[in-house]
Amino acid sequence: MFDISSSNLLISVLVVLFAKQLINAVGKATLENIGWSAYCKVAPKLGDSKFIALDQKNVELAKVSKERKSISAQDQYARWTKLNRQFDKLTGEINKLKEETSASRSYISKYIGYMILVTTTLPIWFFRVWFRKAVLFYFPTGVLPHYLEWFLALPFITTGGVGLTIWMSAVNNVVSSVIFLVKFPFEKEVPFPSKEVGNEKTSINKEEVSGTPAAN
């Protein structure tokens, strides 16, 4: 049962660990937001009455807002006032519907958490337990020092082979480093501290040393 070849095991572990690191890089909160946005688009098509009503109210609000902006409050005050009341009423109804539909968001977040658990966390622990004694590959005798061969065989296999524990640790570190290198150019730049901040810190340090306020 669950008897797979070493090559398939290597690839399976690589895929699962890559997915895990990718999810960590993207962030669970981001995935929840994406899932919620997708659900909001699909829910009306699935017949959810609250989301259908919310879509209709948003369309009406956009129409009223456009019409209200197209007229002058001074020239057509009565019409503008009527549209303004409609706008406020629709805004209140939309906010109420959003509160009612927000309960569905917790379910979406829960399901996404379950998906992450099933696709990454559980497979990793399954591999670690079920294939803990599996030898993925061997090094030819004498290629590595004996103490290194012994270390790579930890904790369950014979010296000279590489087990799943060491392989998963190595793959995890490599994938994490690769994702970091890919993300790094797109990270927000950290601004350099201004001269004023530097001068302020210097003044504070002088005050701490001398016990008297520094002159400006």
PDB file of C-alpha atoms in Angstrom:
ATOM      1  CA  MET A   1       0.000   0.000   0.000  1.00  0.00           C
ATOM      2  CA  PHE A   2       1.317   3.461  -1.004  1.00  0.00           C
ATOM      3  CA  ASP A   3       4.366   1.786  -2.495  1.00  0.00           C
ATOM      4  CA  ILE A   4       5.804   4.306  -4.950  1.00  0.00           C
ATOM      5  CA  SER A   5       9.191   4.539  -6.592  1.00  0.00           C
ATOM      6  CA  SER A   6      11.932   6.782  -5.245  1.00  0.00           C
ATOM      7  CA  SER A   7      11.772   9.071  -8.285  1.00  0.00           C
ATOM      8  CA  ASN A   8       8.020   9.586  -7.905  1.00  0.00           C
ATOM      9  CA  LEU A   9       8.494  10.224  -4.204  1.00  0.00           C
ATOM     10  CA  LEU A  10      11.179  12.823  -4.937  1.00  0.00           C
ATOM     11  CA  ILE A  11       8.927  14.635  -7.403  1.00  0.00           C
ATOM     12  CA  SER A  12       5.863  14.434  -5.144  1.00  0.00           C
ATOM     13  CA  VAL A  13       7.741  15.925  -2.213  1.00  0.00           C
ATOM     14  CA  LEU A  14       9.164  18.656  -4.435  1.00  0.00           C
ATOM     15  CA  VAL A  15       5.709  19.621  -5.726  1.00  0.00           C
ATOM     16  CA  VAL A  16       4.123  19.678  -2.266  1.00  0.00           C
ATOM     17  CA  LEU A  17       6.939  21.700  -0.707  1.00  0.00           C
ATOM     18  CA  PHE A  18       6.922  24.135  -3.617  1.00  0.00           C
ATOM     19  CA  ALA A  19       3.164  24.614  -3.182  1.00  0.00           C
ATOM     20  CA  LYS A  20       3.631  25.161   0.550  1.00  0.00           C
ATOM     21  CA  GLN A  21       6.345  27.774   0.073  1.00  0.00           C
ATOM     22  CA  LEU A  22       4.348  29.480  -2.668  1.00  0.00           C
ATOM     23  CA  ILE A  23       1.308  29.722  -0.396  1.00  0.00           C
ATOM     24  CA  ASN A  24       3.490  31.140   2.369  1.00  0.00           C
ATOM     25  CA  ALA A  25       4.916  33.700  -0.054  1.00  0.00           C
ATOM     26  CA  VAL A  26       1.509  34.784  -1.319  1.00  0.00           C
ATOM     27  CA  GLY A  27      -0.007  34.766   2.156  1.00  0.00           C
ATOM     28  CA  LYS A  28      -3.142  33.139   3.485  1.00  0.00           C
ATOM     29  CA  ALA A  29      -4.897  36.505   3.815  1.00  0.00           C
ATOM     30  CA  THR A  30      -4.299  37.233   0.128  1.00  0.00           C
ATOM     31  CA  LEU A  31      -5.692  33.841  -0.848  1.00  0.00           C
ATOM     32  CA  GLU A  32      -8.741  34.478   1.322  1.00  0.00           C
ATOM     33  CA  ASN A  33      -9.321  37.832  -0.391  1.00  0.00           C
ATOM     34  CA  ILE A  34      -8.993  36.220  -3.819  1.00  0.00           C
ATOM     35  CA  GLY A  35     -11.358  33.436  -2.817  1.00  0.00           C
ATOM     36  CA  TRP A  36     -13.885  35.904  -1.447  1.00  0.00           C
ATOM     37  CA  SER A  37     -13.748  38.065  -4.592  1.00  0.00           C
ATOM     38  CA  ALA A  38     -14.250  34.987  -6.752  1.00  0.00           C
ATOM     39  CA  TYR A  39     -17.156  33.820  -4.608  1.00  0.00           C
ATOM     40  CA  CYS A  40     -18.826  37.236  -4.813  1.00  0.00           C
ATOM     41  CA  LYS A  41     -18.761  36.965  -8.607  1.00  0.00           C
ATOM     42  CA  VAL A  42     -19.993  33.386  -8.700  1.00  0.00           C
ATOM     43  CA  ALA A  43     -22.598  33.540  -5.907  1.00  0.00           C
ATOM     44  CA  PRO A  44     -25.240  35.489  -7.914  1.00  0.00           C
ATOM     45  CA  LYS A  45     -24.956  32.937 -10.731  1.00  0.00           C
ATOM     46  CA  LEU A  46     -25.489  30.174  -8.184  1.00  0.00           C
ATOM     47  CA  GLY A  47     -28.767  31.783  -7.128  1.00  0.00           C
ATOM     48  CA  ASP A  48     -27.758  33.357  -3.810  1.00  0.00           C
ATOM     49  CA  SER A  49     -30.546  35.897  -3.257  1.00  0.00           C
ATOM     50  CA  LYS A  50     -28.474  38.213  -1.058  1.00  0.00           C
ATOM     51  CA  PHE A  51     -25.691  38.515  -3.602  1.00  0.00           C
ATOM     52  CA  ILE A  52     -28.221  38.969  -6.403  1.00  0.00           C
ATOM     53  CA  ALA A  53     -29.844  41.807  -4.466  1.00  0.00           C
ATOM     54  CA  LEU A  54     -26.418  43.295  -3.722  1.00  0.00           C
ATOM     55  CA  ASP A  55     -25.504  43.300  -7.413  1.00  0.00           C
ATOM     56  CA  GLN A  56     -28.799  44.935  -8.323  1.00  0.00           C
ATOM     57  CA  LYS A  57     -28.377  47.617  -5.669  1.00  0.00           C
ATOM     58  CA  ASN A  58     -24.837  48.349  -6.839  1.00  0.00           C
ATOM     59  CA  VAL A  59     -26.075  48.793 -10.405  1.00  0.00           C
ATOM     60  CA  GLU A  60     -28.839  51.131  -9.213  1.00  0.00           C
ATOM     61  CA  LEU A  61     -26.374  53.068  -7.070  1.00  0.00           C
ATOM     62  CA  ALA A  62     -23.987  53.551  -9.986  1.00  0.00           C
ATOM     63  CA  LYS A  63     -26.867  54.767 -12.166  1.00  0.00           C
ATOM     64  CA  VAL A  64     -28.154  57.208  -9.536  1.00  0.00           C
ATOM     65  CA  SER A  65     -24.636  58.457  -8.799  1.00  0.00           C
ATOM     66  CA  LYS A  66     -23.961  59.092 -12.485  1.00  0.00           C
ATOM     67  CA  GLU A  67     -27.260  60.921 -12.925  1.00  0.00           C
ATOM     68  CA  ARG A  68     -26.721  62.983  -9.775  1.00  0.00           C
ATOM     69  CA  LYS A  69     -23.304  64.123 -10.968  1.00  0.00           C
ATOM     70  CA  SER A  70     -24.690  65.086 -14.372  1.00  0.00           C
ATOM     71  CA  ILE A  71     -27.023  67.778 -13.017  1.00  0.00           C
ATOM     72  CA  SER A  72     -26.472  70.959 -11.063  1.00  0.00           C
ATOM     73  CA  ALA A  73     -27.792  71.202  -7.518  1.00  0.00           C
ATOM     74  CA  GLN A  74     -28.496  74.910  -8.048  1.00  0.00           C
ATOM     75  CA  ASP A  75     -30.322  74.620 -11.374  1.00  0.00           C
ATOM     76  CA  GLN A  76     -32.289  71.448 -10.610  1.00  0.00           C
ATOM     77  CA  TYR A  77     -32.405  71.411  -6.847  1.00  0.00           C
ATOM     78  CA  ALA A  78     -35.590  69.343  -6.471  1.00  0.00           C
ATOM     79  CA  ARG A  79     -34.368  66.610  -8.796  1.00  0.00           C
ATOM     80  CA  TRP A  80     -30.889  66.649  -7.274  1.00  0.00           C
ATOM     81  CA  THR A  81     -32.369  66.339  -3.765  1.00  0.00           C
ATOM     82  CA  LYS A  82     -34.500  63.391  -4.848  1.00  0.00           C
ATOM     83  CA  LEU A  83     -31.488  61.662  -6.370  1.00  0.00           C
ATOM     84  CA  ASN A  84     -29.450  62.388  -3.264  1.00  0.00           C
ATOM     85  CA  ARG A  85     -32.098  60.736  -1.079  1.00  0.00           C
ATOM     86  CA  GLN A  86     -32.107  57.721  -3.395  1.00  0.00           C
ATOM     87  CA  PHE A  87     -28.316  57.595  -3.217  1.00  0.00           C
ATOM     88  CA  ASP A  88     -28.318  57.634   0.597  1.00  0.00           C
ATOM     89  CA  LYS A  89     -31.070  55.013   0.734  1.00  0.00           C
ATOM     90  CA  LEU A  90     -29.266  52.686  -1.673  1.00  0.00           C
ATOM     91  CA  THR A  91     -25.988  53.162   0.197  1.00  0.00           C
ATOM     92  CA  GLY A  92     -27.666  52.135   3.448  1.00  0.00           C
ATOM     93  CA  GLU A  93     -29.271  49.089   1.830  1.00  0.00           C
ATOM     94  CA  ILE A  94     -25.954  48.057   0.279  1.00  0.00           C
ATOM     95  CA  ASN A  95     -24.140  48.360   3.603  1.00  0.00           C
ATOM     96  CA  LYS A  96     -26.824  46.245   5.252  1.00  0.00           C
ATOM     97  CA  LEU A  97     -26.541  43.575   2.547  1.00  0.00           C
ATOM     98  CA  LYS A  98     -22.759  43.582   2.887  1.00  0.00           C
ATOM     99  CA  GLU A  99     -23.106  42.920   6.605  1.00  0.00           C
ATOM    100  CA  GLU A 100     -25.489  40.054   5.898  1.00  0.00           C
ATOM    101  CA  THR A 101     -23.212  38.517   3.278  1.00  0.00           C
ATOM    102  CA  SER A 102     -20.069  38.974   5.381  1.00  0.00           C
ATOM    103  CA  ALA A 103     -21.001  35.843   7.339  1.00  0.00           C
ATOM    104  CA  SER A 104     -20.242  33.859   4.195  1.00  0.00           C
ATOM    105  CA  ARG A 105     -16.696  35.197   4.230  1.00  0.00           C
ATOM    106  CA  SER A 106     -15.822  33.250   7.369  1.00  0.00           C
ATOM    107  CA  TYR A 107     -16.919  30.056   5.605  1.00  0.00           C
ATOM    108  CA  ILE A 108     -14.763  30.892   2.592  1.00  0.00           C
ATOM    109  CA  SER A 109     -11.777  31.506   4.872  1.00  0.00           C
ATOM    110  CA  LYS A 110     -12.445  28.218   6.633  1.00  0.00           C
ATOM    111  CA  TYR A 111     -12.625  26.269   3.361  1.00  0.00           C
ATOM    112  CA  ILE A 112      -9.417  27.868   2.106  1.00  0.00           C
ATOM    113  CA  GLY A 113      -7.734  26.863   5.359  1.00  0.00           C
ATOM    114  CA  TYR A 114      -8.966  23.296   4.858  1.00  0.00           C
ATOM    115  CA  MET A 115      -7.661  23.295   1.283  1.00  0.00           C
ATOM    116  CA  ILE A 116      -4.225  24.444   2.432  1.00  0.00           C
ATOM    117  CA  LEU A 117      -4.251  21.781   5.129  1.00  0.00           C
ATOM    118  CA  VAL A 118      -5.242  19.004   2.728  1.00  0.00           C
ATOM    119  CA  THR A 119      -2.919  20.007  -0.116  1.00  0.00           C
ATOM    120  CA  THR A 120       0.240  20.834   1.841  1.00  0.00           C
ATOM    121  CA  THR A 121       0.323  20.170   5.588  1.00  0.00           C
ATOM    122  CA  LEU A 122      -1.230  16.695   5.635  1.00  0.00           C
ATOM    123  CA  PRO A 123       0.773  15.344   2.658  1.00  0.00           C
ATOM    124  CA  ILE A 124       4.016  16.558   4.226  1.00  0.00           C
ATOM    125  CA  TRP A 125       3.299  14.764   7.490  1.00  0.00           C
ATOM    126  CA  PHE A 126       2.124  11.696   5.600  1.00  0.00           C
ATOM    127  CA  PHE A 127       5.402  11.545   3.685  1.00  0.00           C
ATOM    128  CA  ARG A 128       7.409  12.049   6.857  1.00  0.00           C
ATOM    129  CA  VAL A 129       5.673   9.224   8.717  1.00  0.00           C
ATOM    130  CA  TRP A 130       4.911   6.669   6.007  1.00  0.00           C
ATOM    131  CA  PHE A 131       8.149   6.977   4.033  1.00  0.00           C
ATOM    132  CA  ARG A 132      10.475   7.784   6.926  1.00  0.00           C
ATOM    133  CA  LYS A 133      12.601   4.702   6.208  1.00  0.00           C
ATOM    134  CA  ALA A 134      12.566   5.035   2.423  1.00  0.00           C
ATOM    135  CA  VAL A 135      15.976   5.438   0.778  1.00  0.00           C
ATOM    136  CA  LEU A 136      15.676   7.968  -2.010  1.00  0.00           C
ATOM    137  CA  PHE A 137      19.148   7.442  -3.462  1.00  0.00           C
ATOM    138  CA  TYR A 138      22.664   6.333  -2.512  1.00  0.00           C
ATOM    139  CA  PHE A 139      26.025   8.023  -2.819  1.00  0.00           C
ATOM    140  CA  PRO A 140      28.836   5.897  -4.242  1.00  0.00           C
ATOM    141  CA  THR A 141      31.164   4.641  -1.542  1.00  0.00           C
ATOM    142  CA  GLY A 142      33.993   7.051  -0.779  1.00  0.00           C
ATOM    143  CA  VAL A 143      32.500  10.077  -2.520  1.00  0.00           C
ATOM    144  CA  LEU A 144      31.706  11.783   0.777  1.00  0.00           C
ATOM    145  CA  PRO A 145      33.416  11.620   4.172  1.00  0.00           C
ATOM    146  CA  HIS A 146      31.949   8.987   6.455  1.00  0.00           C
ATOM    147  CA  TYR A 147      30.616  11.505   8.976  1.00  0.00           C
ATOM    148  CA  LEU A 148      28.745  13.329   6.178  1.00  0.00           C
ATOM    149  CA  GLU A 149      27.285  10.075   4.876  1.00  0.00           C
ATOM    150  CA  TRP A 150      26.188   9.282   8.419  1.00  0.00           C
ATOM    151  CA  PHE A 151      24.546  12.700   8.767  1.00  0.00           C
ATOM    152  CA  LEU A 152      22.687  12.455   5.446  1.00  0.00           C
ATOM    153  CA  ALA A 153      21.287   9.086   6.494  1.00  0.00           C
ATOM    154  CA  LEU A 154      19.661  10.485   9.626  1.00  0.00           C
ATOM    155  CA  PRO A 155      17.429   9.586  11.282  1.00  0.00           C
ATOM    156  CA  PHE A 156      16.110   6.255   9.989  1.00  0.00           C
ATOM    157  CA  ILE A 157      18.182   4.825   7.134  1.00  0.00           C
ATOM    158  CA  THR A 158      21.555   3.172   6.743  1.00  0.00           C
ATOM    159  CA  THR A 159      24.730   5.145   6.178  1.00  0.00           C
ATOM    160  CA  GLY A 160      25.394   5.965   2.539  1.00  0.00           C
ATOM    161  CA  GLY A 161      21.823   6.720   1.582  1.00  0.00           C
ATOM    162  CA  VAL A 162      19.709   9.851   1.679  1.00  0.00           C
ATOM    163  CA  GLY A 163      16.349   9.689   3.385  1.00  0.00           C
ATOM    164  CA  LEU A 164      13.231  11.767   3.166  1.00  0.00           C
ATOM    165  CA  THR A 165      13.982  13.901   6.223  1.00  0.00           C
ATOM    166  CA  ILE A 166      17.215  15.333   4.814  1.00  0.00           C
ATOM    167  CA  TRP A 167      15.764  15.602   1.314  1.00  0.00           C
ATOM    168  CA  MET A 168      12.712  17.561   2.500  1.00  0.00           C
ATOM    169  CA  SER A 169      14.881  19.910   4.530  1.00  0.00           C
ATOM    170  CA  ALA A 170      17.170  20.572   1.558  1.00  0.00           C
ATOM    171  CA  VAL A 171      14.308  21.073  -0.902  1.00  0.00           C
ATOM    172  CA  ASN A 172      12.467  23.331   1.515  1.00  0.00           C
ATOM    173  CA  ASN A 173      15.491  25.602   1.924  1.00  0.00           C
ATOM    174  CA  VAL A 174      16.238  25.733  -1.800  1.00  0.00           C
ATOM    175  CA  VAL A 175      12.638  26.466  -2.811  1.00  0.00           C
ATOM    176  CA  SER A 176      12.342  29.102  -0.094  1.00  0.00           C
ATOM    177  CA  SER A 177      15.523  30.800  -1.322  1.00  0.00           C
ATOM    178  CA  VAL A 178      14.390  30.728  -4.960  1.00  0.00           C
ATOM    179  CA  ILE A 179      11.009  32.252  -4.114  1.00  0.00           C
ATOM    180  CA  PHE A 180      12.733  34.932  -2.046  1.00  0.00           C
ATOM    181  CA  LEU A 181      15.029  35.825  -4.951  1.00  0.00           C
ATOM    182  CA  VAL A 182      12.052  36.038  -7.303  1.00  0.00           C
ATOM    183  CA  LYS A 183      10.053  38.208  -4.893  1.00  0.00           C
ATOM    184  CA  PHE A 184      12.887  40.487  -3.842  1.00  0.00           C
ATOM    185  CA  PRO A 185      12.948  42.780  -6.934  1.00  0.00           C
ATOM    186  CA  PHE A 186       9.228  43.438  -6.478  1.00  0.00           C
ATOM    187  CA  GLU A 187       9.385  44.297  -2.782  1.00  0.00           C
ATOM    188  CA  LYS A 188       8.711  47.884  -1.753  1.00  0.00           C
ATOM    189  CA  GLU A 189      11.845  49.918  -1.266  1.00  0.00           C
ATOM    190  CA  VAL A 190      12.630  50.989   2.264  1.00  0.00           C
ATOM    191  CA  PRO A 191      13.296  54.749   2.262  1.00  0.00           C
ATOM    192  CA  PHE A 192      16.592  56.000   3.599  1.00  0.00           C
ATOM    193  CA  PRO A 193      16.324  57.908   6.874  1.00  0.00           C
ATOM    194  CA  SER A 194      16.270  61.646   6.299  1.00  0.00           C
ATOM    195  CA  LYS A 195      18.921  63.972   7.663  1.00  0.00           C
ATOM    196  CA  GLU A 196      16.385  65.474  10.046  1.00  0.00           C
ATOM    197  CA  VAL A 197      15.755  62.079  11.597  1.00  0.00           C
ATOM    198  CA  GLY A 198      19.492  61.497  11.897  1.00  0.00           C
ATOM    199  CA  ASN A 199      20.028  64.896  13.521  1.00  0.00           C
ATOM    200  CA  GLU A 200      17.144  64.272  15.892  1.00  0.00           C
ATOM    201  CA  LYS A 201      18.631  60.941  16.991  1.00  0.00           C
ATOM    202  CA  THR A 202      22.021  62.620  17.492  1.00  0.00           C
ATOM    203  CA  SER A 203      20.413  65.299  19.638  1.00  0.00           C
ATOM    204  CA  ILE A 204      18.644  62.678  21.733  1.00  0.00           C
ATOM    205  CA  ASN A 205      21.908  60.804  22.261  1.00  0.00           C
ATOM    206  CA  LYS A 206      23.639  64.019  23.335  1.00  0.00           C
ATOM    207  CA  GLU A 207      20.859  64.723  25.808  1.00  0.00           C
ATOM    208  CA  GLU A 208      21.169  61.236  27.270  1.00  0.00           C
ATOM    209  CA  VAL A 209      24.929  61.614  27.694  1.00  0.00           C
ATOM    210  CA  SER A 210      25.016  65.176  29.023  1.00  0.00           C
ATOM    211  CA  GLY A 211      21.694  65.208  30.814  1.00  0.00           C
ATOM    212  CA  THR A 212      20.885  68.624  29.303  1.00  0.00           C
ATOM    213  CA  PRO A 213      18.827  69.473  26.234  1.00  0.00           C
ATOM    214  CA  ALA A 214      20.879  69.862  23.076  1.00  0.00           C
ATOM    215  CA  ALA A 215      20.888  73.304  21.490  1.00  0.00           C
ATOM    216  CA  ASN A 216      18.985  73.640  18.210  1.00  0.00           C
TER     217      ASN A 216
END
